[in-house]
Structure formats: C-alpha cells, structure tokens
C-alpha cells in the first residue's frame, strides 16, 4: 500500500514547471511514487493525479476513473500509471465538460477538450502502450498531461464566468443533471 502524499495548491511554482522525462521506470523511487500517487488519488476522491501535483516534477501520472462523491458518473477502470505519455493524434471534435483539480479545491470549470485521443505511454512494467481514449477518460488524460507542462485547467477556460462555479453549486446543479 502506498503512502498518502500532500497535494500542492495553486500558486506553488512547481505546478508551473515543465516536468522532466522519467529515465528509469524500474527505479525504486519511481515505483514507490506510483504506489503513493495511487493511494493519494483514491483517498482524495480524484480520478487522476500527476507527479508535479505532489512536488515531483517528472512526466508520470495516474488515470483512475471510478465513480466517487466528486465524480459520481465517472466510468470504472483499473488505476493506470502512465509514464512519459504523449498524444499522437486527436479528434477534430471538441467537447466541454466540468473539471476540478486537487490543486484548486472548491472550484469547477467547464473545459473544452478533444473528444478522442490516441496516446502512447510506458506502463509501470516498462512496456510501451498505445491506446485510444474517448470521452471522460480522454478528458482525464488531457488534464493530467497538462500538469506535466505546467498548465492548470483554469488556463483553458474561455473568459466567461459561466464557465466557472463552486464545488457546492456543481454538486447542486450539475450532478443532478447527470453531466460529468
Ligand atoms: Zn489537476
């Protein structure tokens, strides 16, 4: 079982850095970081977490979609570590969906993302994986991928205040409409 890590909050300069490539996936420190990130994301009711969010500026994140109190309509999947990830291709279709971030507590934003993406990453067993991701899981990937480049979801909002609401209003309005 991994250890719980503390999550940086918006304003911490590490969140704005471009993370470096992971050279050795079998490194003990990297394997432990994966376990710790998995434990931390579950505990925080998140659906994804990137290493820079816990002050480790390296290109690694966890995608762990599952229904929870913050995202009750999220699809269920096995939590997956994605190392040195890349987006190889994407749909022309862009969809808007509500996102939050463990680094920005209490705020949700309506963020435009590609509906489908083709991605490549190395898994924790050092195997190269190629996958097509769609809809909510594609959204998580794009959100976490942004963290590796110092981008926060708020940067992607159109400057229209209808695109930003508090967590409390989100729970009240949006979840009842079964949107994510
Ligand atoms: Zn985030």
PDB file of C-alpha atoms and ligand atoms in Angstrom:
ATOM      1  CA  UNK A   1       0.000   0.000   0.000  1.00  0.00           C
ATOM      2  CA  UNK A   2       1.226   3.467  -0.860  1.00  0.00           C
ATOM      3  CA  UNK A   3       1.689   6.352   1.491  1.00  0.00           C
ATOM      4  CA  UNK A   4      -0.527   9.443   1.350  1.00  0.00           C
ATOM      5  CA  UNK A   5       1.225  12.450  -0.123  1.00  0.00           C
ATOM      6  CA  UNK A   6       0.250  16.074   0.359  1.00  0.00           C
ATOM      7  CA  UNK A   7      -1.033  17.832  -2.749  1.00  0.00           C
ATOM      8  CA  UNK A   8       0.331  21.242  -3.741  1.00  0.00           C
ATOM      9  CA  UNK A   9      -2.118  24.098  -4.074  1.00  0.00           C
ATOM     10  CA  UNK A  10      -2.497  26.590  -6.911  1.00  0.00           C
ATOM     11  CA  UNK A  11       0.212  29.234  -6.592  1.00  0.00           C
ATOM     12  CA  UNK A  12       3.002  26.778  -5.835  1.00  0.00           C
ATOM     13  CA  UNK A  13       5.622  27.357  -8.554  1.00  0.00           C
ATOM     14  CA  UNK A  14       6.291  23.602  -9.050  1.00  0.00           C
ATOM     15  CA  UNK A  15       2.831  23.373 -10.675  1.00  0.00           C
ATOM     16  CA  UNK A  16       4.046  25.748 -13.385  1.00  0.00           C
ATOM     17  CA  UNK A  17       7.234  23.873 -14.288  1.00  0.00           C
ATOM     18  CA  UNK A  18       7.696  21.647 -17.307  1.00  0.00           C
ATOM     19  CA  UNK A  19       8.322  18.188 -15.860  1.00  0.00           C
ATOM     20  CA  UNK A  20      11.309  16.110 -16.955  1.00  0.00           C
ATOM     21  CA  UNK A  21      11.273  12.685 -18.634  1.00  0.00           C
ATOM     22  CA  UNK A  22      11.457   9.590 -16.444  1.00  0.00           C
ATOM     23  CA  UNK A  23      14.686   7.828 -17.387  1.00  0.00           C
ATOM     24  CA  UNK A  24      14.453   4.632 -15.363  1.00  0.00           C
ATOM     25  CA  UNK A  25      10.982   3.285 -14.664  1.00  0.00           C
ATOM     26  CA  UNK A  26      12.343   0.398 -12.591  1.00  0.00           C
ATOM     27  CA  UNK A  27      13.928   2.842 -10.179  1.00  0.00           C
ATOM     28  CA  UNK A  28      12.692   2.188  -6.635  1.00  0.00           C
ATOM     29  CA  UNK A  29      11.840   5.836  -6.124  1.00  0.00           C
ATOM     30  CA  UNK A  30       9.614   5.901  -9.245  1.00  0.00           C
ATOM     31  CA  UNK A  31       7.845   2.645  -8.318  1.00  0.00           C
ATOM     32  CA  UNK A  32       7.178   3.958  -4.814  1.00  0.00           C
ATOM     33  CA  UNK A  33       5.968   7.279  -6.230  1.00  0.00           C
ATOM     34  CA  UNK A  34       3.429   5.345  -8.381  1.00  0.00           C
ATOM     35  CA  UNK A  35       2.128   3.451  -5.313  1.00  0.00           C
ATOM     36  CA  UNK A  36       1.915   6.656  -3.298  1.00  0.00           C
ATOM     37  CA  UNK A  37       0.113   8.565  -6.077  1.00  0.00           C
ATOM     38  CA  UNK A  38      -2.417   5.708  -6.406  1.00  0.00           C
ATOM     39  CA  UNK A  39      -3.133   5.774  -2.676  1.00  0.00           C
ATOM     40  CA  UNK A  40      -3.356   9.581  -2.662  1.00  0.00           C
ATOM     41  CA  UNK A  41      -5.762   9.869  -5.611  1.00  0.00           C
ATOM     42  CA  UNK A  42      -8.175   7.302  -4.147  1.00  0.00           C
ATOM     43  CA  UNK A  43      -8.157   8.992  -0.734  1.00  0.00           C
ATOM     44  CA  UNK A  44      -8.797  12.426  -2.288  1.00  0.00           C
ATOM     45  CA  UNK A  45     -11.750  11.158  -4.392  1.00  0.00           C
ATOM     46  CA  UNK A  46      -9.843  12.114  -7.516  1.00  0.00           C
ATOM     47  CA  UNK A  47      -9.931  10.404 -10.904  1.00  0.00           C
ATOM     48  CA  UNK A  48      -6.359  11.295 -11.818  1.00  0.00           C
ATOM     49  CA  UNK A  49      -3.196  12.755 -10.330  1.00  0.00           C
ATOM     50  CA  UNK A  50       0.084  13.861 -11.835  1.00  0.00           C
ATOM     51  CA  UNK A  51       3.510  13.716 -10.159  1.00  0.00           C
ATOM     52  CA  UNK A  52       4.009  17.532 -10.228  1.00  0.00           C
ATOM     53  CA  UNK A  53       0.916  17.843  -8.015  1.00  0.00           C
ATOM     54  CA  UNK A  54       2.915  16.240  -5.208  1.00  0.00           C
ATOM     55  CA  UNK A  55       6.064  18.263  -5.954  1.00  0.00           C
ATOM     56  CA  UNK A  56       7.750  15.576  -8.093  1.00  0.00           C
ATOM     57  CA  UNK A  57       8.397  17.287 -11.394  1.00  0.00           C
ATOM     58  CA  UNK A  58       8.569  14.215 -13.631  1.00  0.00           C
ATOM     59  CA  UNK A  59       6.439  13.002 -16.555  1.00  0.00           C
ATOM     60  CA  UNK A  60       4.202  10.487 -14.831  1.00  0.00           C
ATOM     61  CA  UNK A  61       0.541  10.427 -13.904  1.00  0.00           C
ATOM     62  CA  UNK A  62      -2.215   8.087 -12.771  1.00  0.00           C
ATOM     63  CA  UNK A  63      -5.558   7.804 -14.548  1.00  0.00           C
ATOM     64  CA  UNK A  64      -8.015   6.213 -12.136  1.00  0.00           C
ATOM     65  CA  UNK A  65     -11.554   6.837 -13.293  1.00  0.00           C
ATOM     66  CA  UNK A  66     -14.186   5.424 -10.925  1.00  0.00           C
ATOM     67  CA  UNK A  67     -17.475   6.753  -9.573  1.00  0.00           C
ATOM     68  CA  UNK A  68     -16.952   8.701  -6.339  1.00  0.00           C
ATOM     69  CA  UNK A  69     -18.508  11.626  -4.490  1.00  0.00           C
ATOM     70  CA  UNK A  70     -16.684  14.204  -6.650  1.00  0.00           C
ATOM     71  CA  UNK A  71     -17.430  12.423  -9.967  1.00  0.00           C
ATOM     72  CA  UNK A  72     -20.442  10.130  -9.425  1.00  0.00           C
ATOM     73  CA  UNK A  73     -20.855   9.379 -13.138  1.00  0.00           C
ATOM     74  CA  UNK A  74     -17.246   8.507 -13.916  1.00  0.00           C
ATOM     75  CA  UNK A  75     -16.643   5.161 -15.681  1.00  0.00           C
ATOM     76  CA  UNK A  76     -14.896   2.396 -13.735  1.00  0.00           C
ATOM     77  CA  UNK A  77     -11.369   1.395 -14.750  1.00  0.00           C
ATOM     78  CA  UNK A  78      -8.250  -0.120 -13.245  1.00  0.00           C
ATOM     79  CA  UNK A  79      -5.974   2.711 -11.949  1.00  0.00           C
ATOM     80  CA  UNK A  80      -3.178   3.011 -14.507  1.00  0.00           C
ATOM     81  CA  UNK A  81       0.243   4.647 -14.243  1.00  0.00           C
ATOM     82  CA  UNK A  82       1.217   6.402 -17.477  1.00  0.00           C
ATOM     83  CA  UNK A  83       4.875   7.356 -17.804  1.00  0.00           C
ATOM     84  CA  UNK A  84       6.369   9.716 -20.411  1.00  0.00           C
ATOM     85  CA  UNK A  85       2.935   9.979 -22.069  1.00  0.00           C
ATOM     86  CA  UNK A  86       2.303  11.504 -25.498  1.00  0.00           C
ATOM     87  CA  UNK A  87      -0.760  12.443 -27.525  1.00  0.00           C
ATOM     88  CA  UNK A  88      -0.156  11.056 -31.025  1.00  0.00           C
ATOM     89  CA  UNK A  89      -3.437  12.047 -32.646  1.00  0.00           C
ATOM     90  CA  UNK A  90      -6.731  13.639 -31.674  1.00  0.00           C
ATOM     91  CA  UNK A  91     -10.279  14.062 -32.939  1.00  0.00           C
ATOM     92  CA  UNK A  92     -11.354  17.307 -34.517  1.00  0.00           C
ATOM     93  CA  UNK A  93     -14.381  17.203 -32.253  1.00  0.00           C
ATOM     94  CA  UNK A  94     -14.013  19.210 -29.064  1.00  0.00           C
ATOM     95  CA  UNK A  95     -16.383  18.734 -26.134  1.00  0.00           C
ATOM     96  CA  UNK A  96     -16.882  20.776 -22.995  1.00  0.00           C
ATOM     97  CA  UNK A  97     -17.075  19.108 -19.590  1.00  0.00           C
ATOM     98  CA  UNK A  98     -16.814  20.075 -15.929  1.00  0.00           C
ATOM     99  CA  UNK A  99     -13.416  19.553 -14.326  1.00  0.00           C
ATOM    100  CA  UNK A 100     -11.956  20.108 -10.925  1.00  0.00           C
ATOM    101  CA  UNK A 101      -8.413  19.712  -9.668  1.00  0.00           C
ATOM    102  CA  UNK A 102      -6.978  18.575  -6.341  1.00  0.00           C
ATOM    103  CA  UNK A 103      -4.699  21.656  -6.520  1.00  0.00           C
ATOM    104  CA  UNK A 104      -7.681  24.020  -6.892  1.00  0.00           C
ATOM    105  CA  UNK A 105     -10.115  22.965  -4.149  1.00  0.00           C
ATOM    106  CA  UNK A 106     -13.711  24.159  -4.280  1.00  0.00           C
ATOM    107  CA  UNK A 107     -13.743  25.251  -7.941  1.00  0.00           C
ATOM    108  CA  UNK A 108     -15.098  23.621 -11.107  1.00  0.00           C
ATOM    109  CA  UNK A 109     -14.609  24.819 -14.644  1.00  0.00           C
ATOM    110  CA  UNK A 110     -16.217  23.918 -17.959  1.00  0.00           C
ATOM    111  CA  UNK A 111     -13.190  22.959 -20.053  1.00  0.00           C
ATOM    112  CA  UNK A 112     -13.041  22.238 -23.809  1.00  0.00           C
ATOM    113  CA  UNK A 113     -11.081  19.037 -24.637  1.00  0.00           C
ATOM    114  CA  UNK A 114     -10.656  16.696 -27.604  1.00  0.00           C
ATOM    115  CA  UNK A 115     -13.417  14.068 -27.559  1.00  0.00           C
ATOM    116  CA  UNK A 116     -10.978  11.285 -28.551  1.00  0.00           C
ATOM    117  CA  UNK A 117      -7.201  10.930 -28.461  1.00  0.00           C
ATOM    118  CA  UNK A 118      -4.660   8.338 -29.433  1.00  0.00           C
ATOM    119  CA  UNK A 119      -1.966   8.091 -26.790  1.00  0.00           C
ATOM    120  CA  UNK A 120       1.300   6.363 -26.126  1.00  0.00           C
ATOM    121  CA  UNK A 121       2.944   5.857 -22.736  1.00  0.00           C
ATOM    122  CA  UNK A 122       5.193   3.472 -20.890  1.00  0.00           C
ATOM    123  CA  UNK A 123       3.477   1.459 -18.159  1.00  0.00           C
ATOM    124  CA  UNK A 124       4.978   0.678 -14.733  1.00  0.00           C
ATOM    125  CA  UNK A 125       6.391  -2.610 -16.089  1.00  0.00           C
ATOM    126  CA  UNK A 126       8.383  -0.640 -18.665  1.00  0.00           C
ATOM    127  CA  UNK A 127       6.181  -1.717 -21.600  1.00  0.00           C
ATOM    128  CA  UNK A 128       5.170   0.732 -24.295  1.00  0.00           C
ATOM    129  CA  UNK A 129       1.377   1.034 -24.561  1.00  0.00           C
ATOM    130  CA  UNK A 130      -0.714   2.553 -27.307  1.00  0.00           C
ATOM    131  CA  UNK A 131      -4.398   3.267 -26.674  1.00  0.00           C
ATOM    132  CA  UNK A 132      -7.348   5.176 -27.947  1.00  0.00           C
ATOM    133  CA  UNK A 133      -9.180   7.045 -25.209  1.00  0.00           C
ATOM    134  CA  UNK A 134     -12.566   8.711 -25.518  1.00  0.00           C
ATOM    135  CA  UNK A 135     -14.891  10.978 -23.562  1.00  0.00           C
ATOM    136  CA  UNK A 136     -14.287  11.214 -19.802  1.00  0.00           C
ATOM    137  CA  UNK A 137     -11.114   9.110 -19.730  1.00  0.00           C
ATOM    138  CA  UNK A 138      -9.691  11.156 -22.640  1.00  0.00           C
ATOM    139  CA  UNK A 139     -10.542  14.253 -20.593  1.00  0.00           C
ATOM    140  CA  UNK A 140      -8.668  12.960 -17.541  1.00  0.00           C
ATOM    141  CA  UNK A 141      -5.624  12.165 -19.701  1.00  0.00           C
ATOM    142  CA  UNK A 142      -5.593  15.663 -21.220  1.00  0.00           C
ATOM    143  CA  UNK A 143      -6.000  17.301 -17.786  1.00  0.00           C
ATOM    144  CA  UNK A 144      -3.123  15.300 -16.285  1.00  0.00           C
ATOM    145  CA  UNK A 145      -0.960  15.724 -19.389  1.00  0.00           C
ATOM    146  CA  UNK A 146      -1.347  19.496 -18.987  1.00  0.00           C
ATOM    147  CA  UNK A 147       0.078  19.214 -15.438  1.00  0.00           C
ATOM    148  CA  UNK A 148       3.318  17.850 -16.953  1.00  0.00           C
ATOM    149  CA  UNK A 149       3.618  21.070 -18.949  1.00  0.00           C
ATOM    150  CA  UNK A 150       2.755  23.463 -16.129  1.00  0.00           C
ATOM    151  CA  UNK A 151      -0.804  24.074 -17.362  1.00  0.00           C
ATOM    152  CA  UNK A 152      -3.797  24.202 -14.971  1.00  0.00           C
ATOM    153  CA  UNK A 153      -7.384  23.658 -16.205  1.00  0.00           C
ATOM    154  CA  UNK A 154      -8.251  27.265 -15.330  1.00  0.00           C
ATOM    155  CA  UNK A 155      -5.848  28.376 -18.095  1.00  0.00           C
ATOM    156  CA  UNK A 156      -8.122  26.666 -20.649  1.00  0.00           C
ATOM    157  CA  UNK A 157     -11.382  28.349 -19.652  1.00  0.00           C
ATOM    158  CA  UNK A 158     -12.859  30.847 -22.028  1.00  0.00           C
ATOM    159  CA  UNK A 159     -13.057  34.186 -20.231  1.00  0.00           C
ATOM    160  CA  UNK A 160     -16.713  33.797 -19.438  1.00  0.00           C
ATOM    161  CA  UNK A 161     -17.778  33.485 -15.838  1.00  0.00           C
ATOM    162  CA  UNK A 162     -20.485  30.952 -16.726  1.00  0.00           C
ATOM    163  CA  UNK A 163     -17.608  28.524 -17.174  1.00  0.00           C
ATOM    164  CA  UNK A 164     -16.588  28.599 -13.518  1.00  0.00           C
ATOM    165  CA  UNK A 165     -18.624  27.594 -10.459  1.00  0.00           C
ATOM    166  CA  UNK A 166     -18.001  26.498  -6.881  1.00  0.00           C
ATOM    167  CA  UNK A 167     -17.926  22.844  -5.874  1.00  0.00           C
ATOM    168  CA  UNK A 168     -21.108  23.357  -3.852  1.00  0.00           C
ATOM    169  CA  UNK A 169     -23.037  24.718  -6.843  1.00  0.00           C
ATOM    170  CA  UNK A 170     -21.595  21.956  -9.010  1.00  0.00           C
ATOM    171  CA  UNK A 171     -22.926  19.316  -6.621  1.00  0.00           C
ATOM    172  CA  UNK A 172     -26.316  21.049  -6.570  1.00  0.00           C
ATOM    173  CA  UNK A 173     -26.816  21.816 -10.275  1.00  0.00           C
ATOM    174  CA  UNK A 174     -24.632  19.659 -12.429  1.00  0.00           C
ATOM    175  CA  UNK A 175     -24.569  16.231 -10.840  1.00  0.00           C
ATOM    176  CA  UNK A 176     -28.358  16.256 -10.705  1.00  0.00           C
ATOM    177  CA  UNK A 177     -28.358  16.729 -14.446  1.00  0.00           C
ATOM    178  CA  UNK A 178     -26.083  13.656 -14.674  1.00  0.00           C
ATOM    179  CA  UNK A 179     -23.367  15.549 -16.519  1.00  0.00           C
ATOM    180  CA  UNK A 180     -19.780  14.961 -15.574  1.00  0.00           C
TER     181      UNK A 180
HETATM  182 ZN1  LIG B   1      -5.368  18.701 -11.805  1.00  0.00          ZN
END
